[in-house]
Tab-separated table of N, CA and C in Angstrom:
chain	number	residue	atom	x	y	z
J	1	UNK	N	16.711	29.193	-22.354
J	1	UNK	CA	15.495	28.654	-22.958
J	1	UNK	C	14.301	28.975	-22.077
J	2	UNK	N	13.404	29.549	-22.472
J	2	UNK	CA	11.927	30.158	-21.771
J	2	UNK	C	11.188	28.727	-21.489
J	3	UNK	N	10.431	28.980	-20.767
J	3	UNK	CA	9.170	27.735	-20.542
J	3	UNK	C	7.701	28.231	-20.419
J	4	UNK	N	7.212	27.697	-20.486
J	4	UNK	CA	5.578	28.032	-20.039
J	4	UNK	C	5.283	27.533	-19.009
J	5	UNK	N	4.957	28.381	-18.075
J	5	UNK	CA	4.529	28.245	-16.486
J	5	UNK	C	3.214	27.489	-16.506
J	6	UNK	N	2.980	27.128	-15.346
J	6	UNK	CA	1.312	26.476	-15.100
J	6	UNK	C	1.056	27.878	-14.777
J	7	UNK	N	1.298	28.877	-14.063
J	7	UNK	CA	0.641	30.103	-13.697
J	7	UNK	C	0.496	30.994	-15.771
J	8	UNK	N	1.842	30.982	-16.210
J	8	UNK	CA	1.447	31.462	-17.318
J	8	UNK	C	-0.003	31.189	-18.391
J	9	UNK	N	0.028	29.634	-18.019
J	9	UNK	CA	-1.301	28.989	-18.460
J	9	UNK	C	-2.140	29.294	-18.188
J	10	UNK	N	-2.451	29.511	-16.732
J	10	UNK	CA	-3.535	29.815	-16.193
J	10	UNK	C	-4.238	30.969	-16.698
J	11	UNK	N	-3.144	32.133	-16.510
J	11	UNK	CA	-3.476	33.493	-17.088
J	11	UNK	C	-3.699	33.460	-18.406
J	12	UNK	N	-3.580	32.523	-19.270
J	12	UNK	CA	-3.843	32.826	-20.871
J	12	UNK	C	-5.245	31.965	-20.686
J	13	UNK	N	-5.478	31.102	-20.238
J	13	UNK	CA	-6.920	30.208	-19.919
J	13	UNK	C	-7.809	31.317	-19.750
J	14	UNK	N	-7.537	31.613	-18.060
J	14	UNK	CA	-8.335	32.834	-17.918
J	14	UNK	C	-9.217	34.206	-18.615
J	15	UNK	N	-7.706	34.638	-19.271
J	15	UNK	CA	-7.947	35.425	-20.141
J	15	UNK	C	-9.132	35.295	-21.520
J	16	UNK	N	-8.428	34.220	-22.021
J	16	UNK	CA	-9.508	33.639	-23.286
J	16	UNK	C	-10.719	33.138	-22.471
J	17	UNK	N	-11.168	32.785	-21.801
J	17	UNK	CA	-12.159	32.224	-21.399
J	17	UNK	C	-13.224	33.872	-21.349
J	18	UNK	N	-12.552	34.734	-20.305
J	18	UNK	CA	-13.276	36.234	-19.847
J	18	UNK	C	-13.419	36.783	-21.265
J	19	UNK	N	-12.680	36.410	-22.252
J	19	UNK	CA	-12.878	37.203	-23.459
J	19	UNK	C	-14.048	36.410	-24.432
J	20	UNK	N	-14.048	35.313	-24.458
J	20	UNK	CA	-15.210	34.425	-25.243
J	20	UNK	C	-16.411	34.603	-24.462
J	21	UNK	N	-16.619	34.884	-23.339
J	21	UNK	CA	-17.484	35.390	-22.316
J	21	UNK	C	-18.344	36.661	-22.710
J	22	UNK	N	-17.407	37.797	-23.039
J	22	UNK	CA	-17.417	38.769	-23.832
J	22	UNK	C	-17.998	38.743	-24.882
J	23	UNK	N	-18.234	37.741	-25.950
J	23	UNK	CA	-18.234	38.014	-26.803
J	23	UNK	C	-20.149	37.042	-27.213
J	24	UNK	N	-20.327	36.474	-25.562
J	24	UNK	CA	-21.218	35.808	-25.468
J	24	UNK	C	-20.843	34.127	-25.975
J	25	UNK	N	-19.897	33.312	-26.463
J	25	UNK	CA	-19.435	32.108	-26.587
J	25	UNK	C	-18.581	31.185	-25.253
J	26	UNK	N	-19.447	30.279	-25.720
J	26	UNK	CA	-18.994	29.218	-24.844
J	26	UNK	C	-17.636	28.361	-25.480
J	27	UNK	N	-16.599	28.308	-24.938
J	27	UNK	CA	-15.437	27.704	-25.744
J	27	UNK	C	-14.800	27.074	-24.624
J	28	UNK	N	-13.720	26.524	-25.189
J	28	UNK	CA	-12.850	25.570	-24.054
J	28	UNK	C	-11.056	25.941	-24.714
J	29	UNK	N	-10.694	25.965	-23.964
J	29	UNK	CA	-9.174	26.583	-24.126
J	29	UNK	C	-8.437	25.479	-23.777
J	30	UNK	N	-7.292	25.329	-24.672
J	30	UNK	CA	-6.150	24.778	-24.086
J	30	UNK	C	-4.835	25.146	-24.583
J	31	UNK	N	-3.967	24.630	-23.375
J	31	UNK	CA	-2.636	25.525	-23.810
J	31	UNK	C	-1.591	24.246	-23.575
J	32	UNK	N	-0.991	24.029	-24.295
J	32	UNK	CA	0.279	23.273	-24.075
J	32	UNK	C	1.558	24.026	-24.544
J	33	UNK	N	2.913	23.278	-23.850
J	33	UNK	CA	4.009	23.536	-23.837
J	33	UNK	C	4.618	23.342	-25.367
J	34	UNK	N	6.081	23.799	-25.488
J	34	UNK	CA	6.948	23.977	-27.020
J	34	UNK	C	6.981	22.270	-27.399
J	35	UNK	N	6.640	21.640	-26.794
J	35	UNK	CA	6.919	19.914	-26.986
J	35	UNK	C	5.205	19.592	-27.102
J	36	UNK	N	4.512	20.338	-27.346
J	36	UNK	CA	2.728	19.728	-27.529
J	36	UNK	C	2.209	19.146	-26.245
J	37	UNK	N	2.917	19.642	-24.834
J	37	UNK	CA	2.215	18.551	-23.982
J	37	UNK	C	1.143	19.360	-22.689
J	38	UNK	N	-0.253	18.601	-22.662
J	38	UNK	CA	-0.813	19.902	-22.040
J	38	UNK	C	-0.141	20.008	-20.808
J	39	UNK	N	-0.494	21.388	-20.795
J	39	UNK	CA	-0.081	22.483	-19.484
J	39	UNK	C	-1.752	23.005	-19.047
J	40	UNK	N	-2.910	22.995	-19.446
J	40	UNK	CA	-4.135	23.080	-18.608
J	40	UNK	C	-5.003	23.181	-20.213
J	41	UNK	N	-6.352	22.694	-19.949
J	41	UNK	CA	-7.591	22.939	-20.632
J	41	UNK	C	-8.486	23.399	-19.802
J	42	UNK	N	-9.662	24.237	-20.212
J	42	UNK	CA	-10.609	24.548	-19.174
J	42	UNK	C	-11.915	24.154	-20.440
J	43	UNK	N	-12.818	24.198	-19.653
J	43	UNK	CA	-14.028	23.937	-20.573
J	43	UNK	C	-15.025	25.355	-20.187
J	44	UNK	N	-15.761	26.021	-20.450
J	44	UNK	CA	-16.381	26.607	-19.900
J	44	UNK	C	-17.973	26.010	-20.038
J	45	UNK	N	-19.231	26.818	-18.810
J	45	UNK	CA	-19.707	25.792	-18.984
J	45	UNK	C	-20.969	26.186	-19.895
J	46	UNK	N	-21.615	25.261	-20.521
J	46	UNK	CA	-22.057	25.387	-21.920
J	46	UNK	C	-21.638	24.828	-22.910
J	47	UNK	N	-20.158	24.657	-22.947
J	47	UNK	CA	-19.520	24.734	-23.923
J	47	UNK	C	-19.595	22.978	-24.664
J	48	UNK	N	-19.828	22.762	-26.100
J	48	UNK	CA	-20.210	21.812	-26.379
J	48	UNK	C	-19.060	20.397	-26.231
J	49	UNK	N	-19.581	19.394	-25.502
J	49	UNK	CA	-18.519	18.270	-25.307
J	49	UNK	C	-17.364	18.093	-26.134
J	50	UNK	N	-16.778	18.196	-27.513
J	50	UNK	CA	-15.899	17.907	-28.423
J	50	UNK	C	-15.048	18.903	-28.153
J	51	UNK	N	-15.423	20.334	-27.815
J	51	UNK	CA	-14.094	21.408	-27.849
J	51	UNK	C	-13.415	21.207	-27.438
J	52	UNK	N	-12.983	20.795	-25.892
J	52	UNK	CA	-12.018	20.234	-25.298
J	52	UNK	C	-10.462	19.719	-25.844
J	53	UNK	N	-11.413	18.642	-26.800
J	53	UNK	CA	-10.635	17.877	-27.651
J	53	UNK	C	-9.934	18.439	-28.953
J	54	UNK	N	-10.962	19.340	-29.468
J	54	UNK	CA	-10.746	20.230	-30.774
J	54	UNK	C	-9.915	21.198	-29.941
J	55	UNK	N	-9.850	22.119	-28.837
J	55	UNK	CA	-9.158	22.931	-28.807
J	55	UNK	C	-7.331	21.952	-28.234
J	56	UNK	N	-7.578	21.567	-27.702
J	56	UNK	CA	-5.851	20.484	-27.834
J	56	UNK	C	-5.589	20.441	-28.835
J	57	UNK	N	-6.062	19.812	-30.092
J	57	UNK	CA	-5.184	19.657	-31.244
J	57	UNK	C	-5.058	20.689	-31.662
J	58	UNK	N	-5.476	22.104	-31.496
J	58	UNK	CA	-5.145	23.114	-32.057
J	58	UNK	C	-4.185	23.547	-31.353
J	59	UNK	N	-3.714	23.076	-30.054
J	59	UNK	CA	-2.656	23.946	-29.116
J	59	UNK	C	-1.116	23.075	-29.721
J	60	UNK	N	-2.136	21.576	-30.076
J	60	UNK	CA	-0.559	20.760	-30.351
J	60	UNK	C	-0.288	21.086	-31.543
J	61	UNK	N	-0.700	21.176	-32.548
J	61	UNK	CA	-0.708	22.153	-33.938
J	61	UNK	C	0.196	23.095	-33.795
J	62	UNK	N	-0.123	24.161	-32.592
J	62	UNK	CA	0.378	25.461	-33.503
J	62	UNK	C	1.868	25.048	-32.369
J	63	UNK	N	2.070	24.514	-31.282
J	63	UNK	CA	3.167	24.002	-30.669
J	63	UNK	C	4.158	23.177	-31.640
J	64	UNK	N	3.961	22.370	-32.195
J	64	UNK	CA	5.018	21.131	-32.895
J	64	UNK	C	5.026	21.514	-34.080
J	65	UNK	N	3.926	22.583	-35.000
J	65	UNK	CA	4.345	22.821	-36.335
J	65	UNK	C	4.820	24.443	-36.000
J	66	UNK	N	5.112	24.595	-34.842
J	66	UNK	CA	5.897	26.354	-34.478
J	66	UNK	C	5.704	27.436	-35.194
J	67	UNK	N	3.647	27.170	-35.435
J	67	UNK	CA	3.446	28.651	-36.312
J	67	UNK	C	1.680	28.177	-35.979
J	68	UNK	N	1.482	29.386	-36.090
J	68	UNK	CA	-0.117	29.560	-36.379
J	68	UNK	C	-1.190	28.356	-37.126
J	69	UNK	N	-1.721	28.266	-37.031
J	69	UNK	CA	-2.881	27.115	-37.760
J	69	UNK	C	-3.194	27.662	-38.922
J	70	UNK	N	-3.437	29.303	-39.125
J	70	UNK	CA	-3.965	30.249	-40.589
J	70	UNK	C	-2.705	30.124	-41.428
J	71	UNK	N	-1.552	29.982	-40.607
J	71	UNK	CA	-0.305	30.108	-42.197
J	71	UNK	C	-0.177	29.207	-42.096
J	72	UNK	N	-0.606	27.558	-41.018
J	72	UNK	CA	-0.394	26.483	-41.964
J	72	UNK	C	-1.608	26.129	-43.238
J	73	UNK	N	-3.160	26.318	-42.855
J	73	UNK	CA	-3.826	25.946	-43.886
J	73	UNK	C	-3.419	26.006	-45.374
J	74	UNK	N	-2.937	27.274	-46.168
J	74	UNK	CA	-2.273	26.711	-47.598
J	74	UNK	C	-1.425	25.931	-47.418
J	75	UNK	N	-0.951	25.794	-46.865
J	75	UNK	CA	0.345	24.159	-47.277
J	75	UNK	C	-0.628	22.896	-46.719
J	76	UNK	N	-1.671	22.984	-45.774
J	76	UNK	CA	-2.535	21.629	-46.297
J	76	UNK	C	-3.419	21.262	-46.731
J	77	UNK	N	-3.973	22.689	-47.462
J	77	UNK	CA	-4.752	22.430	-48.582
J	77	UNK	C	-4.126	22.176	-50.480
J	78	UNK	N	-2.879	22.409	-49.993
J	78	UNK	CA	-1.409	21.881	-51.020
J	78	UNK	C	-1.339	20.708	-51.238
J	79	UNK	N	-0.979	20.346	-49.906
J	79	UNK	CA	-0.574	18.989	-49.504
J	79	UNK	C	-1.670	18.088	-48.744
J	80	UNK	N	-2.708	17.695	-48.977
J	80	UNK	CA	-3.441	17.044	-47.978
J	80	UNK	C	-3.218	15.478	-47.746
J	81	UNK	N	-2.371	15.073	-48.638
J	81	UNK	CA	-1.654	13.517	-48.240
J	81	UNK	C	-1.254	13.835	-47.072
J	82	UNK	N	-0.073	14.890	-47.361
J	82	UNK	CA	1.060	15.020	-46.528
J	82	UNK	C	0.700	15.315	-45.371
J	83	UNK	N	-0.343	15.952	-44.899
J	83	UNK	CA	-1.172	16.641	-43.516
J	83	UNK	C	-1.834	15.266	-42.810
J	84	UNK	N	-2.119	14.587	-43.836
J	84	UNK	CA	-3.117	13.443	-43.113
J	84	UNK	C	-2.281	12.453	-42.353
J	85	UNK	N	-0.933	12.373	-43.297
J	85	UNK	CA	0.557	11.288	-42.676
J	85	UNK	C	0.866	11.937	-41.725
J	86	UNK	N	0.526	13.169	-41.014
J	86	UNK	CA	1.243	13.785	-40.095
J	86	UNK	C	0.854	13.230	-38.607
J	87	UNK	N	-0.434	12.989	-39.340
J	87	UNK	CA	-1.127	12.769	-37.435
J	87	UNK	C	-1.077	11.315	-37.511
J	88	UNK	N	-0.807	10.446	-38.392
J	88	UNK	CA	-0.338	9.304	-38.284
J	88	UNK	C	1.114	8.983	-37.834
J	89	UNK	N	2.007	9.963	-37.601
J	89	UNK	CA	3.310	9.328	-37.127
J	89	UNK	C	3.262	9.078	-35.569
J	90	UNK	N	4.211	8.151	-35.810
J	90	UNK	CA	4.054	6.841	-34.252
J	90	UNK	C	4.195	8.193	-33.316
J	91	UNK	N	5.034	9.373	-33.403
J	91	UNK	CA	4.956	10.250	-32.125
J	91	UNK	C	3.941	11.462	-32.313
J	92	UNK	N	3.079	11.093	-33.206
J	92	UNK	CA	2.172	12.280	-33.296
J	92	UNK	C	1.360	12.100	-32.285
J	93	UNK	N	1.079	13.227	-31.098
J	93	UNK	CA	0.212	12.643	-29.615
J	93	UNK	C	-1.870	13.042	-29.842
J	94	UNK	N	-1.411	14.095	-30.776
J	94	UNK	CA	-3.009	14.298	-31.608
J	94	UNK	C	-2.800	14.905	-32.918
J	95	UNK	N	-3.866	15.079	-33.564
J	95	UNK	CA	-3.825	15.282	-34.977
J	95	UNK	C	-3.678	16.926	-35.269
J	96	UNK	N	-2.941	16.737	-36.389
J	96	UNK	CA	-2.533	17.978	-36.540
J	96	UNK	C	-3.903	18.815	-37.278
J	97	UNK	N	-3.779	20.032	-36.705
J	97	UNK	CA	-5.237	20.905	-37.451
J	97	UNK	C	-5.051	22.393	-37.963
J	98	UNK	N	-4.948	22.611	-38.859
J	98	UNK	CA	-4.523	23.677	-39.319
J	98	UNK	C	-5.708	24.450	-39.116
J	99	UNK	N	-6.001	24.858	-38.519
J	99	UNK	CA	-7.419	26.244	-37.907
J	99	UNK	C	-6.909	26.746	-37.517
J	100	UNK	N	-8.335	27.950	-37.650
J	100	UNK	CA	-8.285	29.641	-36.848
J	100	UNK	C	-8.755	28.533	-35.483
J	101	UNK	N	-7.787	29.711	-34.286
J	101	UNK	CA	-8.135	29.419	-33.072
J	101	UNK	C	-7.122	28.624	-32.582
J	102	UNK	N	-5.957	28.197	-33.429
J	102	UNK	CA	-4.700	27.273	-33.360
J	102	UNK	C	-3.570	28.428	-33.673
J	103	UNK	N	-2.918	28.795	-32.044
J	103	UNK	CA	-1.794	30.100	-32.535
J	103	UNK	C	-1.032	29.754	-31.776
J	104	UNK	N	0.354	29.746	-32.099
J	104	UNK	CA	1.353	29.834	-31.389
J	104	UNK	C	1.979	30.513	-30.005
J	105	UNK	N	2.672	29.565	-29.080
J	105	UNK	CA	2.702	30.874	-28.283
J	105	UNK	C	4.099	31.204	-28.572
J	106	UNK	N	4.386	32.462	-28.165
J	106	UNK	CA	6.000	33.071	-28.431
J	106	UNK	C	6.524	33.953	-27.591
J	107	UNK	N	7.492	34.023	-27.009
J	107	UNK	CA	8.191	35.410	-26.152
J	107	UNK	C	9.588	35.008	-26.629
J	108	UNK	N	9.960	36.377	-26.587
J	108	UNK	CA	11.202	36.835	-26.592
J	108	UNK	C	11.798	36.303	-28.111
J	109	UNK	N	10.701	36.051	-28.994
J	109	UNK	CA	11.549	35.169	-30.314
J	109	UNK	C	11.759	33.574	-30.062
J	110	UNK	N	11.298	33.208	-29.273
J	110	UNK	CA	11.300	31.906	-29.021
J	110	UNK	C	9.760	31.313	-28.607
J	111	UNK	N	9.424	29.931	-29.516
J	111	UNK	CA	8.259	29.227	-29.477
J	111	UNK	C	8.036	28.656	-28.250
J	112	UNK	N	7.355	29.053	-27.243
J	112	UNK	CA	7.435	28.455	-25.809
J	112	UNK	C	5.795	27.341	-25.543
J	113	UNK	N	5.163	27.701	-26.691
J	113	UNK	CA	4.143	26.508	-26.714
J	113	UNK	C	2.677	26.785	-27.579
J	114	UNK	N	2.102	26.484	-27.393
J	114	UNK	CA	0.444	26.629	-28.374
J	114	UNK	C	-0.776	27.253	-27.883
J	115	UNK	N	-1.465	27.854	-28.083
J	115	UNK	CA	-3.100	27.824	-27.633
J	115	UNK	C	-4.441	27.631	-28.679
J	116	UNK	N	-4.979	26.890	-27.980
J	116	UNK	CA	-6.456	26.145	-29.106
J	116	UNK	C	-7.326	26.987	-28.206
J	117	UNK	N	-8.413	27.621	-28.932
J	117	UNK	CA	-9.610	27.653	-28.455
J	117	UNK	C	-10.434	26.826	-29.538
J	118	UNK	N	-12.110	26.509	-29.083
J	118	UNK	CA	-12.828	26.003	-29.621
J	118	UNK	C	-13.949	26.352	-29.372
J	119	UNK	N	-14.909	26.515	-29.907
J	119	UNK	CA	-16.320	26.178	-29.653
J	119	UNK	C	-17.164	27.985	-29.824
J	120	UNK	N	-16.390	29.232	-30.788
J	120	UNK	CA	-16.945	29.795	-31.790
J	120	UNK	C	-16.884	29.717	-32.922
J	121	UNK	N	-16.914	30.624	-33.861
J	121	UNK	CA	-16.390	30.368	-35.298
J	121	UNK	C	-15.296	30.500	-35.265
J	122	UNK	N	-14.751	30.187	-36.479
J	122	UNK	CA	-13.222	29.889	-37.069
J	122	UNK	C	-12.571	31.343	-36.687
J	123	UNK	N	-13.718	32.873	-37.471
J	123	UNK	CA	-12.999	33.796	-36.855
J	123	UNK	C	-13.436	34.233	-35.501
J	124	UNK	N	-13.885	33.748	-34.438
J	124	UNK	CA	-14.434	34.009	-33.497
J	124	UNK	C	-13.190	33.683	-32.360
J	125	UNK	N	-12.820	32.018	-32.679
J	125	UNK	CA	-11.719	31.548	-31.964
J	125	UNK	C	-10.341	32.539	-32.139
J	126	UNK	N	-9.965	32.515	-33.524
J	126	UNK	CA	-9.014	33.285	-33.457
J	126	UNK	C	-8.836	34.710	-33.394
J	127	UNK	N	-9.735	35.284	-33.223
J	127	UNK	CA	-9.895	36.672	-32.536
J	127	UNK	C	-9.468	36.335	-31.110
J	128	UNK	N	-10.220	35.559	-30.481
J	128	UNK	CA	-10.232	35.582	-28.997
J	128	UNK	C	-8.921	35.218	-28.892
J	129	UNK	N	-7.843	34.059	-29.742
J	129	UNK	CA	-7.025	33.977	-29.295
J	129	UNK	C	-5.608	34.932	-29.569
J	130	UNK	N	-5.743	35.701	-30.598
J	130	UNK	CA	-4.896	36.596	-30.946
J	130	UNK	C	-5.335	37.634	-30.074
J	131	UNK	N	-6.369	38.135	-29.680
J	131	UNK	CA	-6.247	39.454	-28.784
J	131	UNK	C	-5.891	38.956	-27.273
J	132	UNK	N	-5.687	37.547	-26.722
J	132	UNK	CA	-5.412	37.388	-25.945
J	132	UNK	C	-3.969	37.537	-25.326
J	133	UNK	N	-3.528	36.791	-26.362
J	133	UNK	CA	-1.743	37.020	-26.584
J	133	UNK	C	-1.181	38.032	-26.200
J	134	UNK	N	-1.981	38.897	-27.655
J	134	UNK	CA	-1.402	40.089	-27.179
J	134	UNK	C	-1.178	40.843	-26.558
J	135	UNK	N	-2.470	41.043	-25.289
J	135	UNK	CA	-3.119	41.836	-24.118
J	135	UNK	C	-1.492	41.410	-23.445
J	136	UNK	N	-1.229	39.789	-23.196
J	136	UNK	CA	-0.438	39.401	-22.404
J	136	UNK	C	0.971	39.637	-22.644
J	137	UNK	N	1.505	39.962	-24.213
J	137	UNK	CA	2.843	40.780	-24.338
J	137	UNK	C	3.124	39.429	-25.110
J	138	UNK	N	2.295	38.508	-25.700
J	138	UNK	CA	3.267	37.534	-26.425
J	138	UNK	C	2.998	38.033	-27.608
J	139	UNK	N	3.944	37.272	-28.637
J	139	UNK	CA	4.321	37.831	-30.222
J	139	UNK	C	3.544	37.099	-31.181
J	140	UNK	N	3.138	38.051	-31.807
J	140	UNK	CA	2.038	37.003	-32.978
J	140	UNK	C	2.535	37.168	-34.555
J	141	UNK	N	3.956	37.278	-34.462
J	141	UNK	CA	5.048	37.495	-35.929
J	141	UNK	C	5.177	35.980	-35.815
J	142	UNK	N	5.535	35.417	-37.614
J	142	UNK	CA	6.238	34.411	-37.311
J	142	UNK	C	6.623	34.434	-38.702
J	143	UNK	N	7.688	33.931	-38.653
J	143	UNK	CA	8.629	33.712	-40.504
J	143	UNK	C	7.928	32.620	-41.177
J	144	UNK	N	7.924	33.677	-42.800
J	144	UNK	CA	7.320	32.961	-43.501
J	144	UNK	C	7.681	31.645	-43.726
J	145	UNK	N	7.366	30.439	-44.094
J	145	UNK	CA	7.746	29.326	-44.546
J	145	UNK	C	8.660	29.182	-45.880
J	146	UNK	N	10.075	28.975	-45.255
J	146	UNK	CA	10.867	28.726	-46.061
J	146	UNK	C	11.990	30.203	-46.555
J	147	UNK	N	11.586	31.371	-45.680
J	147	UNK	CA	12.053	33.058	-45.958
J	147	UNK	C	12.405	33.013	-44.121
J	148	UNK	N	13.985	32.626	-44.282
J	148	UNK	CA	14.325	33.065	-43.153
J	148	UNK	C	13.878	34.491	-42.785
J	149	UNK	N	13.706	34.675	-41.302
J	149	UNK	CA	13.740	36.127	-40.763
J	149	UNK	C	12.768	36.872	-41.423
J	150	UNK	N	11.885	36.627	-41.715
J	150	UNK	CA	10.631	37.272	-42.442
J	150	UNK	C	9.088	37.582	-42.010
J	151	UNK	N	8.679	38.121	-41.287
J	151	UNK	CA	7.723	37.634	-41.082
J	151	UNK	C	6.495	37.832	-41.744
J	152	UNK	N	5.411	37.389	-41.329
J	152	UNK	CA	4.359	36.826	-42.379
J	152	UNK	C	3.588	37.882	-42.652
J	153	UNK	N	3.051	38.303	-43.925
J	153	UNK	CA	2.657	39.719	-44.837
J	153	UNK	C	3.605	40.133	-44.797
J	154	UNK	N	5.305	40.091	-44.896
J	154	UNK	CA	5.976	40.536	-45.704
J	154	UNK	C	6.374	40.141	-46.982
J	155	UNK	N	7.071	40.832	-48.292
J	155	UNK	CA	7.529	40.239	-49.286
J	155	UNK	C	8.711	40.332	-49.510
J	156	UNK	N	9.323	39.346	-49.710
J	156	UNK	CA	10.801	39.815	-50.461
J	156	UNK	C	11.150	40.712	-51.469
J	157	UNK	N	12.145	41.524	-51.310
J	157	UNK	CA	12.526	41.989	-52.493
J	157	UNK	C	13.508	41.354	-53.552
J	158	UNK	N	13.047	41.802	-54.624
J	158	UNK	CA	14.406	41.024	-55.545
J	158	UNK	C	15.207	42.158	-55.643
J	159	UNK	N	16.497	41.357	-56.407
J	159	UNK	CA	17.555	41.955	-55.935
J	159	UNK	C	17.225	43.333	-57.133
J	160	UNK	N	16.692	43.281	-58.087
J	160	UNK	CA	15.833	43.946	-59.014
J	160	UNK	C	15.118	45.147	-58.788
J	161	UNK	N	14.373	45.399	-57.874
J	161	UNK	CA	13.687	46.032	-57.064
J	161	UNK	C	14.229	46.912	-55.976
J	162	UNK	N	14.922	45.941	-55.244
J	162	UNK	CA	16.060	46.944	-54.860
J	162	UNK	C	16.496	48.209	-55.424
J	163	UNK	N	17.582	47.905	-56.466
J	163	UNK	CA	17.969	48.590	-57.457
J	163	UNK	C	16.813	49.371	-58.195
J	164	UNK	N	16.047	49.830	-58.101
J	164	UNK	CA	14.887	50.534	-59.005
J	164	UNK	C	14.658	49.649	-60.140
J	165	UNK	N	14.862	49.038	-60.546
J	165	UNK	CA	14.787	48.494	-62.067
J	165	UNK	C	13.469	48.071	-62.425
């Protein structure tokens, strides 16, 4: 079973921070472990008081629901009872947020924890945080909901299709 280092943290902090830098935005990063629990936030400075907070629930998001924040939004704009009961359960530690800027972390095929950024736009955050990942060798595949072994922009075939038919 993999873990997420405090040094691994650091380097994905780092990273997103030099890259929102880049891009001229002030944001605040955070990264927690496969169990939602932080492993470091940074704020950068500028960056408006709430991100902090907004970027955690996006790290515990894409950590405890073990996928991206963009492929959860249709299922809670589906379900928005069901999203709202989520951050109400007695072990929910923050609210769940289905946003860009809320991505999973992953190596080796295994969910080893989350990263939130906050404090650009919706696609601003998740740029910064998907090119971050990647720079660093983590995986930004994840199976569709409910299609074992699939990952996301793929389609199934029927068995129909297969066959030419």
């Amino acid at each position: 079973m993999s873990t997420l280092t405090l040094d691994a943290a650091e380097e994905i902090m780092a990273a997103a921070l030099e890259r929102a830098r880049s891009l001229g935005k002030a944001v605040s990063v955070a990264v927690v472990d496969a169990g939602g629990f932080v492993v470091g936030v940074r704020r950068c400075d500028g960056a408006r008081p709430l991100t902090p907070d907004i970027a955690r629930a996006k790290a515990y998001t894409a950590a405890v629901m073990q996928r991206p924040g963009t492929m959860l939004k249709k299922w809670q704009e589906s379900q928005p009872v069901f999203f709202a009961q989520l951050s109400q359960l007695p072990g929910a530690a923050l609210p769940i947020m289905a946003a860009e800027g809320s991505v999973t972390i992953k190596k080796d095929g295994e969910v080893v924890g989350g990263l939130g950024i906050a404090g650009g736009t919706a696609d601003e955050d998740q740029r910064v945080a998907d090119e971050v990942l990647a720079s660093l060798g983590y995986e930004l595949e994840f199976a569709a909901w409910g299609v074992a072994g699939q990952a996301r922009g793929e389609h199934a075939k029927s068995p129909n299709t297969e066959k030419g038919a």
